[in-house]
């Protein structure tokens, strides 16, 4: 048994679970917990083990090792029908032979809920997903978006401790996906149930989640708020998978011994955000010898030693592009525009450094600023605080 | 798409006529008043009346119905279980197991018939109609199995998971979700099997004895003595019943396509 306090704080606590399929480790020693009312996203590429992890929490797979605590009980080996969690399936898995009403009522009927209460709860759930008065329809008569709403209603009507969502937007087209994201967030706010949202779409995770766990090869490599994950990725994989990043290999040439005061950092930069998120972990100023860029100044939370091989992550939108040689920021390098991509609000540039390295730069479009064309010489500048050092 | 015209239309119609002409002749002559098949003497239901009054024919019909109903029911239960077991569990060499199920469809029926004859000769006591029931169950099983399997392959296995996620036990999930969705295939397969059993001649001919004659075997025995128009009436009746069964089976299959 866990203590009362833990009970109240978390919807689920996953402790060190692992799972093999025919000798292949699919999930390896995963640990995390989801707070009550939290929107938690499990983000990773296909094949990283996120779906297996979800299925172990749902009760469709059983871990080889570890525990899953829900409502003060380890349910790691309890079958799906005895767990207080419900799932929204990727293709919704609505029962094609039952009306919307009966689809939504299914869980309550299984629990032998008295008819008047069942009726009221089903009507309520259909109302919450804006399908009131459509209870008599059959699933085949609905659009993709409506089917998704039924799948949501069918799950939340049971008032689960945790709602599991397996890539619920995958079957929808782009435009509808954006609308459904907003609706989903609003719905979660309204009903206050904890959500575990599995996705490979980093944009979805960043937009929806309170916290994100990034998975790679069966392990969780980083857990944090969307801002934390974006501004302070702990590995090259996370930096590259969440958002777009220019990753450059380098070697530490000098480390300043003095710790940097958080207040002395430029507000809004990657380093300042990282420090704020990590509750003022010590920060050191370092100088790196980076391939193709020369000597670069950066900040690091990790204890780095001289000569250590590291990766420098530089977000495309943190690079300033100018034609003047005058240095405004700490780091500067010249490049040739290779490709200009006009996207309306933004302009993306692919630029090539003198030695052939390609970098991506993202600028905000303004009609009064000149758009650089292919072949133009430009100068890239960035603040030291905006370059993240990945040990 | 364009409508077929000219030579294409003509050759299509000719092909269909070629297929159905013998049947048409049979049906038309079953209403012939003449005692001789070669001469048309006007419309009459005489042969149908005579057929109904024939006690041998009635007992043969009863045999056919009993064998058809029991064997298709047995085969349906076995085929459904076989299809589910193969589809829902992980089998090594699954395609080999599947081949065993549908192979009887392509095995020469004569071989099966002789095989049954030899097999039943090994049994000392007289099994009577039971022999026919067992043999027809074997005949029906692959047909039903193929129909149920086709349906099962289209069924999303996540539906059962969804039911269990919503609190249903595995058995409940089967009864509330899988079984209702399989029902059209099960009923359709059973009807199809019943029609096949009703029409079967080869196996029935070899396995039946004087006490367990089925309708097709009886019709054949009539032919050996004389070509009575009663045979036409009997065959037409058999044909109509079979077609009705197959039509209902097809309607049920069509219904499932909408799911």
XYZ file of C-alpha atoms in Angstrom:
650
model
C 0.000 0.000 0.000
C 1.105 3.549 -0.630
C 0.504 6.340 1.830
C -2.619 8.486 1.775
C -0.658 11.534 0.663
C 0.606 9.835 -2.466
C -2.885 8.631 -3.204
C -4.204 12.126 -3.359
C -1.418 13.553 -5.414
C -1.083 11.082 -8.263
C -3.398 9.334 -10.690
C -0.807 6.763 -11.604
C 2.713 5.943 -10.484
C 4.857 3.818 -12.779
C 7.810 2.244 -11.019
C 10.655 0.723 -13.001
C 8.613 -1.266 -15.513
C 10.165 -3.331 -18.290
C 8.767 -5.507 -21.051
C 10.345 -7.841 -23.586
C 8.748 -9.189 -26.748
C 10.392 -12.433 -27.884
C 13.663 -11.386 -26.320
C 13.563 -7.793 -27.591
C 13.416 -5.235 -24.797
C 10.586 -2.861 -25.769
C 10.221 -0.935 -22.520
C 13.220 -0.672 -20.212
C 13.068 0.489 -16.632
C 10.542 3.269 -17.080
C 9.629 5.453 -14.089
C 7.175 8.322 -13.980
C 3.997 9.527 -12.345
C 1.030 11.533 -13.477
C -0.437 14.084 -11.093
C -4.163 14.356 -10.609
C -5.747 16.480 -13.321
C -2.538 16.611 -15.317
C -2.329 16.474 -19.108
C 0.685 14.236 -19.596
C 2.108 13.468 -23.044
C 4.253 10.494 -23.935
C 6.237 11.590 -26.971
C 8.499 9.510 -29.150
C 9.084 8.152 -32.650
C 7.283 4.999 -33.767
C 8.799 1.892 -32.266
C 10.099 3.666 -29.146
C 7.839 1.616 -26.856
C 5.270 4.287 -26.023
C 2.306 2.234 -27.239
C 3.450 -0.829 -25.273
C 3.833 1.363 -22.191
C 0.293 2.663 -22.697
C -1.051 -0.864 -23.159
C 0.592 -1.934 -19.916
C -1.171 0.887 -18.101
C -4.473 -0.061 -19.785
C -4.025 -3.723 -18.869
C -3.694 -5.228 -22.361
C -0.058 -6.149 -21.735
C 1.590 -7.107 -18.480
C 5.082 -5.935 -17.535
C 7.846 -8.464 -16.955
C 8.992 -6.355 -14.040
C 7.929 -3.239 -12.121
C 4.659 -1.874 -10.776
C 1.756 0.337 -11.834
C 0.081 2.069 -8.889
C -3.454 3.369 -9.349
C -5.687 4.368 -6.437
C -3.284 2.882 -3.917
C -3.067 -0.522 -5.561
C -0.440 -2.165 -7.740
C -2.412 -3.176 -10.836
C 0.555 -4.378 -12.912
C -1.003 -7.830 -13.273
C -4.684 -6.885 -13.080
C -6.645 -7.350 -16.343
C -7.998 -4.329 -18.233
C -11.619 -4.802 -17.152
C -10.681 -4.400 -13.480
C -8.672 -1.178 -13.825
C -10.127 2.294 -13.240
C -8.656 3.613 -16.496
C -10.273 3.993 -19.910
C -8.827 4.330 -23.344
C -9.494 6.241 -26.552
C -8.202 4.015 -29.341
C -6.316 5.229 -32.369
C -9.059 4.274 -34.832
C -11.638 4.764 -32.043
C -12.808 1.097 -32.084
C -16.462 2.085 -31.775
C -18.857 -0.868 -31.715
C -20.337 -0.792 -35.243
C -23.480 -2.735 -34.298
C -24.466 -0.414 -31.433
C -25.981 3.071 -31.503
C -24.039 6.023 -30.095
C -26.096 5.804 -26.919
C -25.310 2.109 -26.468
C -21.647 2.671 -27.322
C -21.381 5.265 -24.572
C -23.522 3.187 -22.185
C -21.384 0.050 -22.654
C -19.097 0.592 -19.669
C -21.967 1.524 -17.359
C -23.975 -1.528 -18.433
C -20.975 -3.751 -17.680
C -20.961 -2.256 -14.180
C -24.732 -2.794 -13.862
C -25.496 0.885 -13.326
C -29.230 1.416 -12.620
C -31.147 2.527 -15.718
C -32.114 6.095 -14.643
C -28.553 6.926 -13.586
C -27.165 5.327 -16.747
C -29.497 7.380 -18.907
C -28.525 10.611 -17.205
C -24.788 9.937 -17.348
C -24.840 8.904 -21.012
C -26.869 11.992 -21.985
C -24.444 14.138 -20.011
C -21.395 12.618 -21.646
C -22.909 13.047 -25.118
C -23.634 16.673 -24.190
C -20.064 17.280 -23.057
C -18.747 16.182 -26.476
C -21.464 18.158 -28.299
C -23.367 15.158 -29.625
C -26.576 15.753 -27.715
C -29.677 14.228 -29.350
C -27.555 12.054 -31.634
C -27.716 8.966 -29.417
C -29.834 7.012 -31.907
C -27.286 7.285 -34.730
C -24.987 4.450 -35.712
C -21.182 4.929 -35.780
C -20.994 4.455 -39.574
C -23.170 7.552 -40.012
C -20.620 9.816 -38.313
C -17.656 11.836 -39.563
C -14.163 11.138 -38.243
C -14.319 14.033 -35.806
C -17.692 12.909 -34.471
C -16.447 9.348 -34.063
C -13.575 10.643 -32.006
C -16.003 12.519 -29.778
C -18.029 9.351 -29.240
C -14.840 7.500 -28.306
C -14.111 10.261 -25.766
C -17.651 10.172 -24.368
C -17.570 6.369 -24.123
C -14.418 6.615 -21.990
C -15.158 9.625 -19.747
C -18.696 8.489 -18.876
C -17.056 5.890 -16.601
C -15.236 8.639 -14.652
C -11.849 6.909 -14.881
C -8.918 7.824 -12.699
C -6.898 8.267 -15.873
C -7.841 8.594 -19.525
C -5.454 6.978 -21.998
C -5.326 8.406 -25.510
C -3.455 6.461 -28.194
C -2.562 8.892 -31.003
C -6.201 10.013 -31.177
C -5.560 12.574 -33.928
C -3.806 10.179 -36.302
C -6.978 9.360 -38.243
C -8.049 12.987 -38.718
C -7.043 15.421 -41.432
C -4.831 18.419 -40.680
C -7.484 21.117 -40.307
C -9.750 19.000 -38.110
C -6.769 18.021 -35.998
C -6.169 21.629 -34.988
C -9.810 22.105 -33.977
C -9.860 18.833 -32.056
C -6.717 19.786 -30.136
C -8.422 22.904 -28.806
C -11.545 20.939 -27.980
C -9.594 18.223 -26.225
C -7.730 20.714 -24.060
C -10.984 22.468 -23.153
C -12.647 19.136 -22.378
C -9.833 18.064 -20.079
C -10.093 21.383 -18.277
C -13.827 20.932 -17.836
C -13.894 17.347 -16.564
C -10.616 17.472 -14.634
C -9.608 13.859 -15.388
C -5.885 13.113 -15.815
C -4.915 12.456 -19.432
C -2.085 10.293 -20.707
C -1.676 11.261 -24.330
C 0.557 9.167 -26.560
C 1.829 10.828 -29.716
C 4.733 11.014 -32.137
C 3.783 14.578 -33.066
C 5.941 17.002 -31.057
C 3.730 19.954 -31.949
C 0.711 18.215 -30.429
C 2.648 17.394 -27.274
C 3.988 20.940 -26.912
C 0.569 22.493 -27.420
C -1.491 20.185 -25.204
C 0.620 18.811 -22.396
C 1.346 20.107 -18.928
C 4.336 17.781 -18.908
C 5.998 15.722 -21.615
C 7.991 12.516 -21.295
C 10.216 11.952 -24.325
C 10.854 8.282 -25.107
C 13.695 6.795 -27.082
C 14.387 3.063 -27.557
C 12.224 1.919 -24.655
C 13.464 4.488 -22.143
C 12.235 7.854 -21.002
C 15.083 10.216 -21.795
C 13.587 13.422 -20.409
C 10.512 14.558 -18.496
C 9.562 18.196 -18.189
C 7.213 20.995 -19.099
C 6.988 21.774 -22.823
C 9.094 24.894 -22.276
C 11.735 22.973 -20.367
C 11.937 20.244 -22.997
C 12.211 22.788 -25.763
C 14.626 25.207 -24.142
C 16.731 22.765 -22.234
C 16.896 19.439 -24.068
C 19.138 16.998 -22.223
C 20.298 15.121 -25.311
C 20.823 15.580 -29.028
C 17.892 13.208 -29.609
C 15.482 15.404 -27.639
C 16.832 18.605 -29.189
C 16.307 17.192 -32.649
C 12.995 15.432 -32.015
C 11.263 18.310 -30.230
C 11.316 21.246 -32.573
C 14.052 21.828 -35.112
C 17.631 22.217 -34.011
C 21.028 22.801 -35.552
C 23.295 20.256 -33.907
C 27.048 20.882 -34.041
C 29.817 18.782 -32.590
C 32.487 20.516 -30.536
C 35.159 20.256 -27.889
C 35.328 22.146 -24.600
C 38.294 24.474 -24.673
C 37.747 26.519 -21.502
C 35.465 26.428 -18.477
C 34.960 29.416 -16.215
C 35.047 28.412 -12.560
C 32.785 31.166 -11.345
C 29.116 30.265 -11.241
C 26.887 32.552 -13.229
C 24.112 34.417 -11.398
C 20.730 33.647 -12.909
C 19.836 37.347 -12.705
C 22.750 38.251 -14.960
C 21.359 36.202 -17.834
C 19.436 37.830 -20.645
C 15.758 37.111 -19.844
C 13.924 34.959 -22.365
C 16.991 33.146 -23.598
C 17.360 29.372 -23.572
C 19.760 29.448 -20.621
C 17.563 31.773 -18.546
C 14.512 29.571 -19.138
C 16.450 26.425 -18.367
C 17.661 27.867 -15.066
C 14.148 29.021 -14.163
C 12.723 25.573 -14.953
C 15.457 23.721 -13.100
C 15.048 25.971 -10.051
C 18.456 27.638 -10.254
C 20.862 24.857 -10.860
C 24.379 26.260 -11.072
C 25.408 27.507 -14.473
C 28.911 27.921 -15.857
C 30.199 29.901 -18.774
C 32.141 27.719 -21.216
C 34.005 28.172 -24.448
C 33.861 25.510 -27.097
C 35.875 24.832 -30.169
C 33.029 23.915 -32.534
C 33.566 22.242 -35.883
C 33.001 24.742 -38.676
C 32.195 27.638 -36.320
C 35.398 28.218 -34.448
C 35.381 29.433 -30.853
C 31.875 29.750 -29.423
C 30.696 30.959 -26.036
C 27.870 29.091 -24.277
C 26.440 28.208 -20.864
C 26.106 24.782 -19.343
C 24.422 23.222 -16.303
C 26.598 20.132 -16.566
C 30.046 19.968 -15.054
C 32.202 19.979 -18.171
C 35.890 19.322 -18.334
C 38.398 20.656 -20.777
C 38.748 18.615 -23.963
C 35.355 16.926 -23.507
C 33.374 16.159 -26.677
C 29.961 17.839 -26.653
C 27.130 18.762 -29.000
C 25.932 22.309 -29.375
C 22.225 22.811 -30.082
C 21.153 26.034 -31.703
C 17.454 26.644 -32.413
C 16.779 28.164 -35.873
C 14.686 31.005 -34.422
C 17.465 32.068 -32.027
C 19.847 32.876 -34.859
C 19.733 36.481 -36.033
C 20.433 37.141 -39.651
C 21.966 40.424 -40.796
C 23.974 41.845 -43.674
C 26.127 44.151 -41.587
C 29.409 42.915 -40.226
C 28.922 44.828 -36.990
C 28.705 42.419 -34.071
C 25.746 42.984 -31.794
C 25.735 39.554 -30.172
C 28.534 37.431 -28.718
C 28.816 34.903 -31.531
C 29.019 35.650 -35.210
C 29.729 33.750 -38.400
C 29.326 34.450 -42.116
C 27.297 32.266 -44.486
C 25.719 32.109 -47.945
C 21.944 31.726 -48.390
C 21.213 28.403 -50.026
C 17.447 28.351 -50.045
C 14.704 30.757 -48.994
C 11.376 29.329 -47.858
C 8.577 31.869 -47.558
C 5.826 30.676 -45.214
C 3.745 33.801 -44.746
C 4.371 34.694 -41.108
C 7.878 33.222 -41.154
C 10.763 32.933 -43.534
C 13.057 29.937 -43.241
C 16.571 30.050 -44.647
C 18.980 27.236 -45.331
C 22.423 28.777 -45.137
C 25.823 27.293 -45.870
C 28.924 28.126 -43.853
C 32.306 28.630 -45.515
C 33.227 24.995 -44.896
C 29.992 23.565 -46.326
C 27.926 22.983 -43.148
C 24.220 23.639 -43.631
C 22.306 25.509 -40.892
C 18.650 26.382 -40.621
C 17.581 29.873 -39.649
C 14.047 31.027 -38.938
C 13.089 34.713 -39.073
C 9.807 36.532 -38.713
C 8.605 37.995 -41.966
C 8.218 41.746 -42.153
C 7.506 43.637 -45.369
C 9.920 46.394 -44.378
C 12.805 43.932 -44.024
C 14.545 42.672 -47.071
C 14.056 39.018 -47.931
C 17.440 37.394 -48.581
C 17.819 35.521 -51.810
C 19.816 32.501 -52.817
C 23.494 33.383 -53.073
C 23.322 36.421 -50.717
C 26.084 36.734 -48.142
C 24.682 37.041 -44.615
C 25.992 37.122 -41.037
C 24.553 34.823 -38.397
C 24.627 36.013 -34.807
C 23.359 34.555 -31.557
C 23.544 35.073 -27.838
C 25.713 32.708 -25.838
C 22.702 32.045 -23.632
C 20.787 30.651 -26.625
C 23.225 27.882 -27.431
C 22.563 24.734 -25.383
C 25.487 22.457 -24.598
C 24.577 18.755 -24.660
C 27.098 16.600 -22.832
C -18.580 3.052 -66.970
C -20.016 2.313 -70.397
C -22.893 -0.086 -70.904
C -22.046 -3.235 -72.894
C -23.367 -3.092 -76.465
C -23.253 -5.099 -79.701
C -21.090 -8.189 -79.813
C -20.143 -7.994 -76.145
C -23.744 -7.881 -75.001
C -24.688 -10.679 -77.360
C -21.874 -13.012 -76.326
C -22.611 -12.339 -72.646
C -26.233 -13.257 -73.083
C -25.281 -16.340 -75.077
C -22.972 -17.478 -72.287
C -25.687 -17.046 -69.687
C -28.164 -18.887 -71.885
C -25.676 -21.725 -72.271
C -25.403 -22.012 -68.486
C -29.087 -21.793 -67.684
C -30.724 -23.460 -70.676
C -30.661 -27.025 -69.253
C -32.192 -25.748 -66.011
C -34.833 -23.851 -67.921
C -35.750 -26.950 -69.944
C -36.009 -28.981 -66.764
C -38.235 -26.423 -65.061
C -40.468 -25.959 -68.098
C -40.952 -29.694 -68.566
C -41.785 -30.182 -64.908
C -45.053 -28.408 -65.766
C -45.671 -30.542 -68.843
C -48.943 -32.479 -68.911
C -47.452 -35.210 -71.112
C -45.999 -38.406 -69.761
C -43.160 -38.133 -72.253
C -40.523 -35.498 -71.897
C -40.093 -34.943 -75.608
C -43.649 -33.737 -76.258
C -45.320 -30.628 -74.857
C -49.030 -31.172 -74.159
C -49.890 -28.153 -72.060
C -49.472 -26.793 -68.554
C -50.110 -29.088 -65.614
C -49.198 -29.508 -61.948
C -49.827 -33.218 -62.198
C -46.222 -34.273 -61.515
C -46.035 -32.063 -58.462
C -49.194 -33.650 -57.079
C -47.858 -37.110 -57.808
C -44.565 -36.193 -56.165
C -46.286 -35.105 -52.960
C -48.216 -38.369 -52.828
C -45.066 -40.472 -53.124
C -44.173 -41.924 -49.700
C -40.620 -42.916 -50.747
C -40.025 -39.360 -51.805
C -41.363 -38.031 -48.516
C -39.068 -40.221 -46.453
C -36.094 -39.253 -48.653
C -36.948 -35.578 -48.145
C -37.173 -36.077 -44.415
C -33.767 -37.799 -44.422
C -32.272 -34.937 -46.405
C -33.695 -32.336 -44.025
C -32.543 -34.158 -40.897
C -29.049 -34.711 -42.287
C -28.872 -31.126 -43.611
C -29.958 -29.456 -40.377
C -27.827 -31.504 -38.001
C -24.713 -31.561 -40.176
C -24.760 -27.842 -40.917
C -25.359 -27.026 -37.244
C -22.468 -29.250 -36.195
C -20.207 -27.919 -38.944
C -21.084 -24.309 -38.057
C -20.104 -24.773 -34.429
C -16.835 -26.481 -35.363
C -15.976 -24.013 -38.120
C -16.661 -20.970 -35.919
C -14.471 -22.349 -33.144
C -11.733 -23.260 -35.608
C -11.761 -19.865 -37.294
C -11.696 -18.013 -33.953
C -8.910 -20.150 -32.549
C -6.751 -19.641 -35.627
C -7.425 -15.913 -35.845
C -7.157 -14.905 -32.194
C -4.146 -16.917 -31.089
C -0.595 -17.006 -32.271
C -0.039 -20.242 -34.229
C 3.172 -21.519 -35.656
C 2.673 -22.461 -39.321
C -0.738 -20.849 -39.337
C -1.191 -21.168 -43.099
C -0.648 -24.905 -42.855
C -3.385 -25.210 -40.229
C -5.631 -23.085 -42.396
C -4.928 -25.319 -45.377
C -6.147 -28.322 -43.388
C -9.442 -26.543 -42.864
C -10.251 -25.696 -46.451
C -8.519 -28.560 -48.251
C -11.686 -30.757 -48.293
C -13.167 -28.230 -50.745
C -10.615 -29.209 -53.403
C -10.220 -32.897 -52.562
C -12.103 -34.912 -55.241
C -15.478 -35.686 -53.760
C -15.324 -39.202 -55.111
C -12.218 -39.813 -53.011
C -13.937 -38.499 -49.925
C -16.972 -40.643 -50.694
C -14.996 -43.853 -51.118
C -13.007 -42.982 -48.023
C -16.169 -42.625 -45.967
C -17.522 -45.878 -47.348
C -14.384 -47.754 -46.285
C -14.277 -46.016 -42.929
C -17.885 -46.825 -42.069
C -17.395 -50.437 -43.145
C -14.890 -50.731 -40.309
C -17.653 -49.902 -37.835
C -19.477 -53.117 -36.963
C -22.868 -51.727 -35.941
C -25.275 -49.988 -38.301
C -25.043 -46.246 -37.820
C -27.914 -45.394 -40.184
C -28.406 -41.661 -40.709
C -25.500 -40.885 -38.347
C -23.113 -41.878 -41.125
C -24.647 -39.285 -43.437
C -24.628 -36.643 -40.702
C -20.916 -37.200 -40.027
C -19.984 -37.245 -43.700
C -21.971 -34.101 -44.472
C -20.452 -32.304 -41.484
C -17.055 -32.870 -43.078
C -18.390 -31.660 -46.394
C -19.890 -28.503 -44.862
C -17.127 -27.506 -42.499
C -14.692 -25.886 -44.959
C -17.476 -23.896 -46.657
C -18.638 -22.340 -43.409
C -15.085 -21.942 -42.204
C -14.156 -19.886 -45.262
C -17.165 -17.596 -44.834
C -16.631 -17.017 -41.104
C -12.907 -16.531 -41.521
C -13.412 -13.861 -44.197
C -15.647 -11.958 -41.800
C -13.316 -12.408 -38.862
C -10.377 -11.035 -40.833
C -12.290 -7.795 -41.352
C -13.154 -7.494 -37.672
C -10.947 -5.082 -35.695
C -9.427 -7.033 -32.779
C -9.389 -3.744 -30.861
C -13.167 -3.937 -30.564
C -12.817 -6.740 -28.044
C -10.071 -4.806 -26.279
C -12.323 -1.761 -26.159
C -15.053 -3.866 -24.558
C -12.627 -5.193 -21.950
C -11.302 -1.688 -21.343
C -14.906 -0.733 -20.548
C -15.185 -3.443 -17.904
C -16.254 -6.517 -19.877
C -14.652 -9.874 -19.119
C -13.205 -11.745 -22.087
C -16.341 -13.894 -22.333
C -18.624 -10.850 -22.087
C -16.624 -9.052 -24.775
C -17.132 -12.054 -27.036
C -20.895 -12.271 -26.470
C -21.542 -8.532 -26.640
C -19.224 -7.569 -29.487
C -17.648 -10.385 -31.515
C -20.616 -12.731 -31.702
C -23.190 -10.134 -32.884
C -20.715 -8.938 -35.515
C -20.027 -12.493 -36.673
C -23.702 -13.494 -36.665
C -24.410 -12.714 -40.347
C -21.457 -14.843 -41.420
C -22.432 -17.663 -39.072
C -26.071 -17.758 -40.222
C -25.095 -17.214 -43.868
C -22.498 -19.970 -43.691
C -24.963 -22.362 -42.084
C -27.574 -21.728 -44.796
C -24.996 -22.179 -47.525
C -23.873 -25.447 -45.930
C -27.472 -26.596 -45.622
C -27.971 -25.986 -49.341
C -24.793 -27.909 -50.187
C -25.850 -30.783 -47.961
C -29.317 -30.867 -49.505
C -27.853 -31.088 -53.023
C -25.028 -33.479 -52.291
C -25.078 -36.645 -54.331
C -21.642 -38.273 -54.374
C -20.995 -38.720 -50.690
C -24.642 -39.474 -49.946
C -24.738 -42.106 -52.679
C -21.753 -43.931 -51.253
C -22.605 -43.589 -47.587
C -26.375 -44.098 -47.572
C -28.153 -47.434 -47.575
C -31.727 -48.382 -48.425
C -32.965 -47.049 -45.091
C -31.180 -43.702 -45.339
C -31.759 -42.523 -48.900
C -31.526 -38.759 -49.408
C -33.419 -36.774 -52.004
C -30.701 -36.567 -54.712
C -29.973 -40.293 -54.287
C -33.675 -41.028 -54.601
C -33.940 -38.931 -57.770
C -31.040 -40.863 -59.236
C -32.743 -44.164 -58.412
C -35.874 -42.998 -60.227
C -33.795 -42.249 -63.323
C -32.530 -45.784 -63.447
C -36.015 -47.181 -64.072
C -37.629 -44.633 -66.301
C -37.301 -40.976 -67.082
C -40.481 -39.971 -65.273
C -41.456 -36.290 -65.424
C -41.828 -36.616 -61.670
C -38.033 -36.332 -61.560
C -38.346 -32.934 -63.229
C -40.805 -31.762 -60.620
C -38.676 -33.101 -57.790
C -35.495 -31.532 -59.155
C -37.212 -28.210 -59.706
C -38.477 -28.203 -56.136
C -35.000 -29.013 -54.846
C -33.517 -26.297 -57.022
C -35.949 -23.640 -55.767
C -35.307 -24.492 -52.104
C -31.538 -24.412 -52.622
C -31.666 -21.097 -54.432
C -33.769 -19.579 -51.670
C -31.245 -20.705 -49.064
C -28.310 -19.334 -51.046
C -30.164 -16.066 -51.683
C -30.761 -15.564 -47.955
C -27.123 -16.450 -47.273
C -26.005 -13.837 -49.798
C -28.334 -11.199 -48.378
C -26.805 -11.765 -44.952
C -23.296 -11.488 -46.384
C -24.289 -8.273 -48.126
C -25.607 -6.846 -44.886
C -22.310 -7.316 -43.144
C -20.540 -5.337 -45.833
C -22.073 -2.162 -44.393
C -20.590 -2.678 -40.967
